[in-house]
Amino acid sequence: MDSLITAAARALALGDALGALNHIALRNDAPALALRGIAMAQLGDLDRAKMLLRRAALAFGPREAVARARCVVAEAEIALVSRDLNWPVRALEAAQVVLEKHGDRTNAAHARYLAIRRLLLIGRLDAAERLLAGFDSAPLLPASRAGHELVIGGIAIRRLQIKAARAALALAGHAAHQARIPSLTTEVEGAACILDTPAARLIARGNERLLRLDEIESLLTSKALVVDACRRAVCHAGGLILLETRPVLFALARALAEAWPDDTSRSTLLARAFRAKHADESHRARLRVEIGRLRKALVTVAGIDATEDGFASCRSAPATWSCSPRRQMKRMRRCSLCLRTAKRGQVRRWLWRSAQARAPCNAHSTI
């Protein structure tokens, strides 16, 4: 490798793309094309950078497998920056294997870091954490190590593990300072600002206030019953009841939670859940059905009581009552879901016991 190529590579390592181009701008050999592509990527011309790297990969001979693998890794990083997440992952995996086989631990670790970062961007957090579990970041250069810590911080933020996110972003800032790349330092500082920026709105007892990520984490891990409009779920003590596939139930839960501890009128619930401006008996019947389904979905964390004007949610699950088949007291008609022995209108005699049941009934009884 000649002195101009070495000088250009050192300039690129320091983030000086223009200084690198001063050495190799007029050269068309394979190493110069690769370095020109990396320089154009640092300047923001990603399309030209891809074209130069592909030309460099073709220009390298069959015996220069390591150089071709490095071009593949560089092209994958450009695709990642441009959010082109459909680039072939197998090519990156093959390049990583070649680099590890030939002892290039630094670029092999960088290739694995890019794979982890891609998984983070497409939302596959579990797969990203599995790759991170056995990943050694020691061979990474300071710039790549800063990106690695940014990935760890991004996963922690998405998991609402704010303490771990702050620690990772602090390490990323230290690595960016060592790399002496201003754009990387700015990126780390921007990611750290997310932790202190309001990220949600809390509505409780008719009042609203903004919450930071650490306050959201404390709220969701507390014993408070939270209706999460972001994930369309109901959270309680770290547990999660997903309602994303049941929009009517979520609309009812949100309306009841916003009005708590007061009740919500039936007209309001009909408007929020069914967008009904003029409710008739069919709407009210459907509302009763959906409220019953919501009761069943939230039976372990909350209850819903009927009031004179509508419905109200209560903090904990209401007491459940059982029916005892004794031929005493007054008659009670049970719904068909509970009474499996009733046929053709025949009703057995039941005793209503005013003691809390050990196990909840499967359906509601009517007198």
Short mmCIF file of C-alpha atoms in Angstrom, two decimals:
data_model
loop_
_atom_site.label_atom_id
_atom_site.label_comp_id
_atom_site.label_asym_id
_atom_site.label_seq_id
_atom_site.Cartn_x
_atom_site.Cartn_y
_atom_site.Cartn_z
CA MET A 1 0.00 0.00 0.00
CA ASP A 2 1.51 3.32 -1.09
CA SER A 3 1.85 6.45 1.00
CA LEU A 4 -1.11 8.27 -0.60
CA ILE A 5 -3.49 5.43 0.21
CA THR A 6 -2.17 5.31 3.78
CA ALA A 7 -2.57 9.07 4.22
CA ALA A 8 -6.11 8.98 2.83
CA ALA A 9 -7.08 6.11 5.15
CA ARG A 10 -5.75 7.98 8.18
CA ALA A 11 -7.66 11.11 7.16
CA LEU A 12 -10.89 9.10 6.83
CA ALA A 13 -10.34 7.56 10.27
CA LEU A 14 -10.28 11.09 11.69
CA GLY A 15 -13.40 12.12 9.74
CA ASP A 16 -11.50 14.37 7.30
CA ALA A 17 -13.15 13.35 4.03
CA LEU A 18 -11.90 16.33 2.04
CA GLY A 19 -8.35 15.73 3.18
CA ALA A 20 -8.62 12.12 2.04
CA LEU A 21 -9.94 13.14 -1.38
CA ASN A 22 -6.98 15.47 -1.84
CA HIS A 23 -4.76 12.38 -1.95
CA ILE A 24 -6.84 9.98 -4.09
CA ALA A 25 -9.45 12.01 -6.00
CA LEU A 26 -7.86 11.32 -9.43
CA ARG A 27 -7.03 7.66 -8.90
CA ASN A 28 -9.14 4.74 -10.17
CA ASP A 29 -7.36 1.73 -8.73
CA ALA A 30 -9.32 -0.55 -6.39
CA PRO A 31 -8.04 0.76 -3.00
CA ALA A 32 -8.52 4.37 -4.13
CA LEU A 33 -12.06 3.65 -5.33
CA ALA A 34 -12.93 2.10 -1.96
CA LEU A 35 -11.52 5.07 -0.03
CA ARG A 36 -13.25 7.53 -2.37
CA GLY A 37 -16.54 5.75 -1.72
CA ILE A 38 -16.08 6.02 2.05
CA ALA A 39 -15.17 9.69 1.68
CA MET A 40 -18.29 10.41 -0.39
CA ALA A 41 -20.37 8.63 2.22
CA GLN A 42 -18.95 10.87 4.93
CA LEU A 43 -19.81 13.91 2.78
CA GLY A 44 -23.40 12.72 2.38
CA ASP A 45 -23.39 11.64 -1.30
CA LEU A 46 -24.61 8.12 -0.55
CA ASP A 47 -25.58 7.11 -4.09
CA ARG A 48 -22.15 7.92 -5.49
CA ALA A 49 -20.57 6.21 -2.50
CA LYS A 50 -22.44 2.97 -3.24
CA MET A 51 -21.38 3.09 -6.89
CA LEU A 52 -17.70 3.62 -6.01
CA LEU A 53 -17.69 0.80 -3.47
CA ARG A 54 -19.26 -1.62 -5.95
CA ARG A 55 -16.66 -0.68 -8.54
CA ALA A 56 -13.94 -1.23 -5.95
CA ALA A 57 -15.31 -4.67 -5.01
CA LEU A 58 -15.26 -5.70 -8.67
CA ALA A 59 -11.77 -4.24 -9.17
CA PHE A 60 -10.20 -6.28 -6.39
CA GLY A 61 -8.78 -9.59 -7.58
CA PRO A 62 -9.98 -13.07 -6.57
CA ARG A 63 -7.13 -13.35 -4.05
CA GLU A 64 -8.19 -10.16 -2.25
CA ALA A 65 -11.18 -11.59 -0.44
CA VAL A 66 -10.58 -9.44 2.66
CA ALA A 67 -10.67 -6.23 0.63
CA ARG A 68 -13.91 -7.27 -1.08
CA ALA A 69 -15.44 -8.16 2.28
CA ARG A 70 -14.50 -4.72 3.62
CA CYS A 71 -16.27 -3.13 0.64
CA VAL A 72 -19.39 -5.17 1.42
CA VAL A 73 -19.31 -4.01 5.05
CA ALA A 74 -18.90 -0.37 3.97
CA GLU A 75 -21.79 -0.67 1.51
CA ALA A 76 -23.97 -2.22 4.23
CA GLU A 77 -23.22 0.70 6.52
CA ILE A 78 -24.20 3.17 3.81
CA ALA A 79 -27.46 1.28 3.24
CA LEU A 80 -28.10 1.40 6.97
CA VAL A 81 -27.52 5.17 7.13
CA SER A 82 -29.83 5.75 4.17
CA ARG A 83 -32.44 3.47 5.86
CA ASP A 84 -32.33 1.01 2.99
CA LEU A 85 -33.14 -1.99 5.17
CA ASN A 86 -33.74 -4.39 2.26
CA TRP A 87 -30.07 -4.87 1.44
CA PRO A 88 -28.94 -8.53 1.47
CA VAL A 89 -28.14 -9.55 5.01
CA ARG A 90 -26.50 -12.79 3.89
CA ALA A 91 -23.82 -10.83 2.04
CA LEU A 92 -22.92 -9.06 5.28
CA GLU A 93 -22.85 -12.36 7.18
CA ALA A 94 -20.59 -13.89 4.54
CA ALA A 95 -18.29 -10.87 4.72
CA GLN A 96 -18.12 -11.20 8.49
CA VAL A 97 -17.12 -14.87 8.19
CA VAL A 98 -14.36 -14.00 5.70
CA LEU A 99 -13.00 -11.24 7.92
CA GLU A 100 -12.98 -13.48 10.99
CA LYS A 101 -11.27 -16.25 9.03
CA HIS A 102 -8.46 -13.92 7.97
CA GLY A 103 -7.99 -12.38 11.42
CA ASP A 104 -9.52 -8.95 10.74
CA ARG A 105 -11.29 -8.76 14.09
CA THR A 106 -11.95 -5.01 13.89
CA ASN A 107 -13.96 -5.10 10.67
CA ALA A 108 -15.60 -8.40 11.63
CA ALA A 109 -16.84 -6.83 14.86
CA HIS A 110 -18.01 -3.81 12.86
CA ALA A 111 -20.00 -6.08 10.54
CA ARG A 112 -21.73 -7.70 13.50
CA TYR A 113 -22.44 -4.28 14.99
CA LEU A 114 -24.16 -3.29 11.72
CA ALA A 115 -26.32 -6.43 11.85
CA ILE A 116 -27.36 -5.59 15.43
CA ARG A 117 -28.14 -2.00 14.47
CA ARG A 118 -30.31 -3.17 11.58
CA LEU A 119 -32.30 -5.42 13.91
CA LEU A 120 -32.85 -2.46 16.21
CA LEU A 121 -34.14 -0.29 13.36
CA ILE A 122 -36.65 -2.89 12.20
CA GLY A 123 -37.89 -3.41 15.76
CA ARG A 124 -36.57 -6.93 16.39
CA LEU A 125 -35.30 -6.19 19.89
CA ASP A 126 -35.12 -9.81 21.05
CA ALA A 127 -32.93 -10.82 18.12
CA ALA A 128 -30.71 -7.76 18.65
CA GLU A 129 -30.26 -8.62 22.32
CA ARG A 130 -29.32 -12.19 21.44
CA LEU A 131 -26.55 -10.94 19.15
CA LEU A 132 -25.40 -8.47 21.78
CA ALA A 133 -25.17 -11.20 24.41
CA GLY A 134 -22.10 -12.81 22.84
CA PHE A 135 -20.60 -9.70 21.26
CA ASP A 136 -17.13 -8.48 22.21
CA SER A 137 -16.85 -4.75 21.47
CA ALA A 138 -13.14 -4.53 22.41
CA PRO A 139 -11.85 -4.74 18.77
CA LEU A 140 -14.07 -1.85 17.68
CA LEU A 141 -12.56 1.53 16.89
CA PRO A 142 -13.77 4.47 19.03
CA ALA A 143 -16.27 5.60 16.38
CA SER A 144 -17.78 2.13 16.06
CA ARG A 145 -17.72 1.67 19.83
CA ALA A 146 -19.77 4.86 20.18
CA GLY A 147 -22.29 3.45 17.70
CA HIS A 148 -22.33 0.17 19.62
CA GLU A 149 -23.19 1.96 22.86
CA LEU A 150 -25.85 3.95 20.99
CA VAL A 151 -27.45 0.65 19.96
CA ILE A 152 -27.42 -0.57 23.57
CA GLY A 153 -28.94 2.72 24.67
CA GLY A 154 -31.59 2.51 21.96
CA ILE A 155 -32.65 -0.96 23.07
CA ALA A 156 -32.76 0.19 26.71
CA ILE A 157 -34.91 3.20 25.78
CA ARG A 158 -37.35 1.01 23.90
CA ARG A 159 -37.48 -1.34 26.89
CA LEU A 160 -38.00 1.68 29.16
CA GLN A 161 -34.85 0.85 31.11
CA ILE A 162 -33.77 4.45 31.52
CA LYS A 163 -30.96 3.90 34.01
CA ALA A 164 -29.25 1.46 31.66
CA ALA A 165 -29.84 3.83 28.75
CA ARG A 166 -28.13 6.71 30.56
CA ALA A 167 -25.11 4.53 31.34
CA ALA A 168 -24.82 3.40 27.70
CA LEU A 169 -25.13 6.94 26.36
CA ALA A 170 -22.45 8.12 28.79
CA LEU A 171 -20.08 5.46 27.40
CA ALA A 172 -21.07 6.48 23.86
CA GLY A 173 -20.20 10.09 24.63
CA HIS A 174 -16.78 9.06 25.97
CA ALA A 175 -16.08 6.98 22.84
CA ALA A 176 -17.22 9.81 20.55
CA HIS A 177 -14.86 12.18 22.36
CA GLN A 178 -12.01 9.73 21.73
CA ALA A 179 -12.95 9.44 18.04
CA ARG A 180 -12.81 13.25 17.63
CA ILE A 181 -15.61 13.24 15.06
CA PRO A 182 -17.91 16.26 15.59
CA SER A 183 -20.90 14.74 13.80
CA LEU A 184 -20.72 11.63 15.99
CA THR A 185 -20.52 13.74 19.14
CA THR A 186 -23.59 15.67 18.00
CA GLU A 187 -25.48 12.42 17.38
CA VAL A 188 -24.69 11.14 20.89
CA GLU A 189 -25.72 14.44 22.46
CA GLY A 190 -28.99 14.37 20.53
CA ALA A 191 -29.71 10.83 21.76
CA ALA A 192 -28.98 11.89 25.35
CA CYS A 193 -31.43 14.80 25.03
CA ILE A 194 -34.23 12.32 24.34
CA LEU A 195 -34.05 11.15 27.94
CA ASP A 196 -34.89 14.64 29.24
CA THR A 197 -37.54 15.46 26.64
CA PRO A 198 -41.26 14.99 27.43
CA ALA A 199 -42.40 11.80 25.74
CA ALA A 200 -45.96 11.25 26.98
CA ARG A 201 -49.01 13.00 28.38
CA LEU A 202 -50.59 11.83 31.62
CA ILE A 203 -54.34 12.37 32.11
CA ALA A 204 -55.46 11.69 35.67
CA ARG A 205 -58.45 13.06 37.58
CA GLY A 206 -59.14 15.57 34.82
CA ASN A 207 -55.61 17.04 34.91
CA GLU A 208 -52.89 16.74 32.29
CA ARG A 209 -49.12 16.91 32.57
CA LEU A 210 -46.12 15.87 30.49
CA LEU A 211 -43.88 12.97 31.48
CA ARG A 212 -40.25 12.18 30.75
CA LEU A 213 -39.09 8.66 29.98
CA ASP A 214 -37.89 7.98 33.52
CA GLU A 215 -41.27 9.11 34.89
CA ILE A 216 -43.02 6.81 32.42
CA GLU A 217 -40.87 3.91 33.61
CA SER A 218 -41.74 4.63 37.25
CA LEU A 219 -45.43 4.90 36.43
CA LEU A 220 -45.61 1.64 34.48
CA THR A 221 -43.75 -0.32 37.16
CA SER A 222 -45.92 1.06 39.95
CA LYS A 223 -49.22 -0.38 41.18
CA ALA A 224 -51.20 2.23 39.26
CA LEU A 225 -53.60 1.08 36.57
CA VAL A 226 -52.48 2.74 33.33
CA VAL A 227 -54.25 2.79 29.97
CA ASP A 228 -51.39 3.12 27.47
CA ALA A 229 -52.64 4.86 24.32
CA CYS A 230 -49.29 4.35 22.59
CA ARG A 231 -49.24 0.55 22.73
CA ARG A 232 -53.04 0.29 23.10
CA ALA A 233 -52.75 -1.74 26.26
CA VAL A 234 -53.68 -1.69 29.94
CA CYS A 235 -50.68 -1.85 32.31
CA HIS A 236 -50.65 -2.75 35.97
CA ALA A 237 -47.66 -3.56 38.22
CA GLY A 238 -45.45 -4.42 35.26
CA GLY A 239 -48.12 -6.59 33.63
CA LEU A 240 -49.57 -5.89 30.20
CA ILE A 241 -53.02 -6.58 28.74
CA LEU A 242 -52.88 -5.91 25.01
CA LEU A 243 -55.98 -4.46 23.33
CA GLU A 244 -54.39 -3.45 20.04
CA THR A 245 -56.54 -5.91 18.09
CA ARG A 246 -59.71 -4.89 19.98
CA PRO A 247 -60.20 -1.18 19.23
CA VAL A 248 -63.71 -0.97 20.69
CA LEU A 249 -62.58 -2.34 24.05
CA PHE A 250 -59.61 0.01 24.11
CA ALA A 251 -61.81 3.03 23.32
CA LEU A 252 -64.11 2.10 26.19
CA ALA A 253 -61.18 1.53 28.58
CA ARG A 254 -59.66 4.88 27.65
CA ALA A 255 -62.93 6.76 28.11
CA LEU A 256 -63.50 5.16 31.51
CA ALA A 257 -59.92 5.87 32.60
CA GLU A 258 -60.05 9.53 31.57
CA ALA A 259 -63.22 10.06 33.61
CA TRP A 260 -62.05 8.11 36.69
CA PRO A 261 -63.07 8.31 39.53
CA ASP A 262 -66.29 9.70 38.04
CA ASP A 263 -68.50 7.68 35.79
CA THR A 264 -68.84 8.04 32.02
CA SER A 265 -72.26 8.48 30.49
CA ARG A 266 -73.59 5.96 28.03
CA SER A 267 -73.87 8.59 25.30
CA THR A 268 -70.17 9.43 25.70
CA LEU A 269 -69.17 5.78 25.54
CA LEU A 270 -71.30 5.24 22.45
CA ALA A 271 -69.73 8.24 20.75
CA ARG A 272 -66.18 7.20 21.65
CA ALA A 273 -66.47 3.50 20.87
CA PHE A 274 -68.99 3.37 18.01
CA ARG A 275 -69.04 7.02 16.84
CA ALA A 276 -72.80 6.93 17.25
CA LYS A 277 -74.40 10.38 17.19
CA HIS A 278 -77.95 9.16 17.67
CA ALA A 279 -78.05 6.05 19.83
CA ASP A 280 -80.92 3.61 19.68
CA GLU A 281 -81.67 0.41 21.55
CA SER A 282 -79.35 -1.65 19.34
CA HIS A 283 -76.42 0.64 20.21
CA ARG A 284 -77.18 0.36 23.91
CA ALA A 285 -77.40 -3.43 23.65
CA ARG A 286 -74.07 -3.58 21.89
CA LEU A 287 -72.56 -1.30 24.53
CA ARG A 288 -73.64 -3.73 27.24
CA VAL A 289 -72.04 -6.58 25.31
CA GLU A 290 -68.75 -4.73 24.84
CA ILE A 291 -68.67 -3.65 28.49
CA GLY A 292 -69.07 -7.30 29.44
CA ARG A 293 -66.16 -8.22 27.21
CA LEU A 294 -64.06 -5.45 28.72
CA ARG A 295 -64.91 -6.69 32.22
CA LYS A 296 -63.69 -10.13 31.25
CA ALA A 297 -60.48 -8.77 29.71
CA LEU A 298 -59.66 -6.68 32.79
CA VAL A 299 -60.96 -9.08 35.43
CA THR A 300 -57.53 -9.51 37.04
CA VAL A 301 -56.70 -5.81 37.40
CA ALA A 302 -59.90 -3.72 37.48
CA GLY A 303 -63.64 -3.81 37.53
CA ILE A 304 -66.41 -1.84 35.82
CA ASP A 305 -69.53 -0.86 37.74
CA ALA A 306 -72.81 0.24 36.22
CA THR A 307 -74.12 3.61 37.45
CA GLU A 308 -77.35 5.49 36.93
CA ASP A 309 -75.95 7.46 33.98
CA GLY A 310 -73.38 5.05 32.59
CA PHE A 311 -70.37 3.07 33.78
CA ALA A 312 -67.41 3.70 36.04
CA SER A 313 -64.14 1.88 36.47
CA CYS A 314 -62.91 0.89 39.91
CA ARG A 315 -59.31 0.50 40.98
CA SER A 316 -59.36 -3.22 41.74
CA ALA A 317 -61.43 -6.12 40.53
CA PRO A 318 -64.88 -6.14 42.13
CA ALA A 319 -65.98 -8.88 44.49
CA THR A 320 -67.33 -11.86 42.63
CA TRP A 321 -70.27 -13.83 43.89
CA SER A 322 -71.21 -17.43 43.42
CA CYS A 323 -74.47 -19.26 42.98
CA SER A 324 -75.21 -22.28 45.18
CA PRO A 325 -77.70 -24.96 43.99
CA ARG A 326 -79.83 -25.14 47.13
CA ARG A 327 -83.58 -25.29 47.06
CA GLN A 328 -84.06 -22.39 49.46
CA MET A 329 -84.50 -18.63 49.53
CA LYS A 330 -85.66 -17.03 46.30
CA ARG A 331 -85.55 -18.15 42.72
CA MET A 332 -82.88 -16.91 40.38
CA ARG A 333 -82.56 -17.32 36.64
CA ARG A 334 -79.05 -17.86 35.45
CA CYS A 335 -77.79 -17.00 32.01
CA SER A 336 -77.25 -19.81 29.52
CA LEU A 337 -73.48 -19.57 29.85
CA CYS A 338 -73.64 -20.55 33.52
CA LEU A 339 -76.64 -22.85 33.60
CA ARG A 340 -75.72 -25.88 31.53
CA THR A 341 -78.66 -27.94 32.85
CA ALA A 342 -81.43 -25.55 31.82
CA LYS A 343 -83.43 -26.83 28.86
CA ARG A 344 -86.46 -25.37 27.15
CA GLY A 345 -87.07 -22.68 29.72
CA GLN A 346 -86.74 -24.92 32.78
CA VAL A 347 -84.95 -23.12 35.61
CA ARG A 348 -83.48 -24.63 38.74
CA ARG A 349 -83.70 -22.99 42.15
CA TRP A 350 -80.55 -21.25 43.33
CA LEU A 351 -79.48 -19.54 46.51
CA TRP A 352 -77.74 -16.18 46.30
CA ARG A 353 -74.93 -16.13 48.86
CA SER A 354 -73.63 -12.75 49.98
CA ALA A 355 -70.09 -14.00 50.56
CA GLN A 356 -67.13 -13.46 48.27
CA ALA A 357 -66.56 -16.40 45.98
CA ARG A 358 -63.32 -18.33 45.88
CA ALA A 359 -63.51 -18.41 42.09
CA PRO A 360 -65.38 -16.00 39.82
CA CYS A 361 -68.45 -17.04 37.88
CA ASN A 362 -68.08 -17.47 34.14
CA ALA A 363 -70.99 -15.13 33.40
CA HIS A 364 -73.46 -12.82 35.01
CA SER A 365 -76.71 -13.90 36.66
CA THR A 366 -79.94 -12.00 36.54
CA ILE A 367 -82.73 -12.02 39.11
#
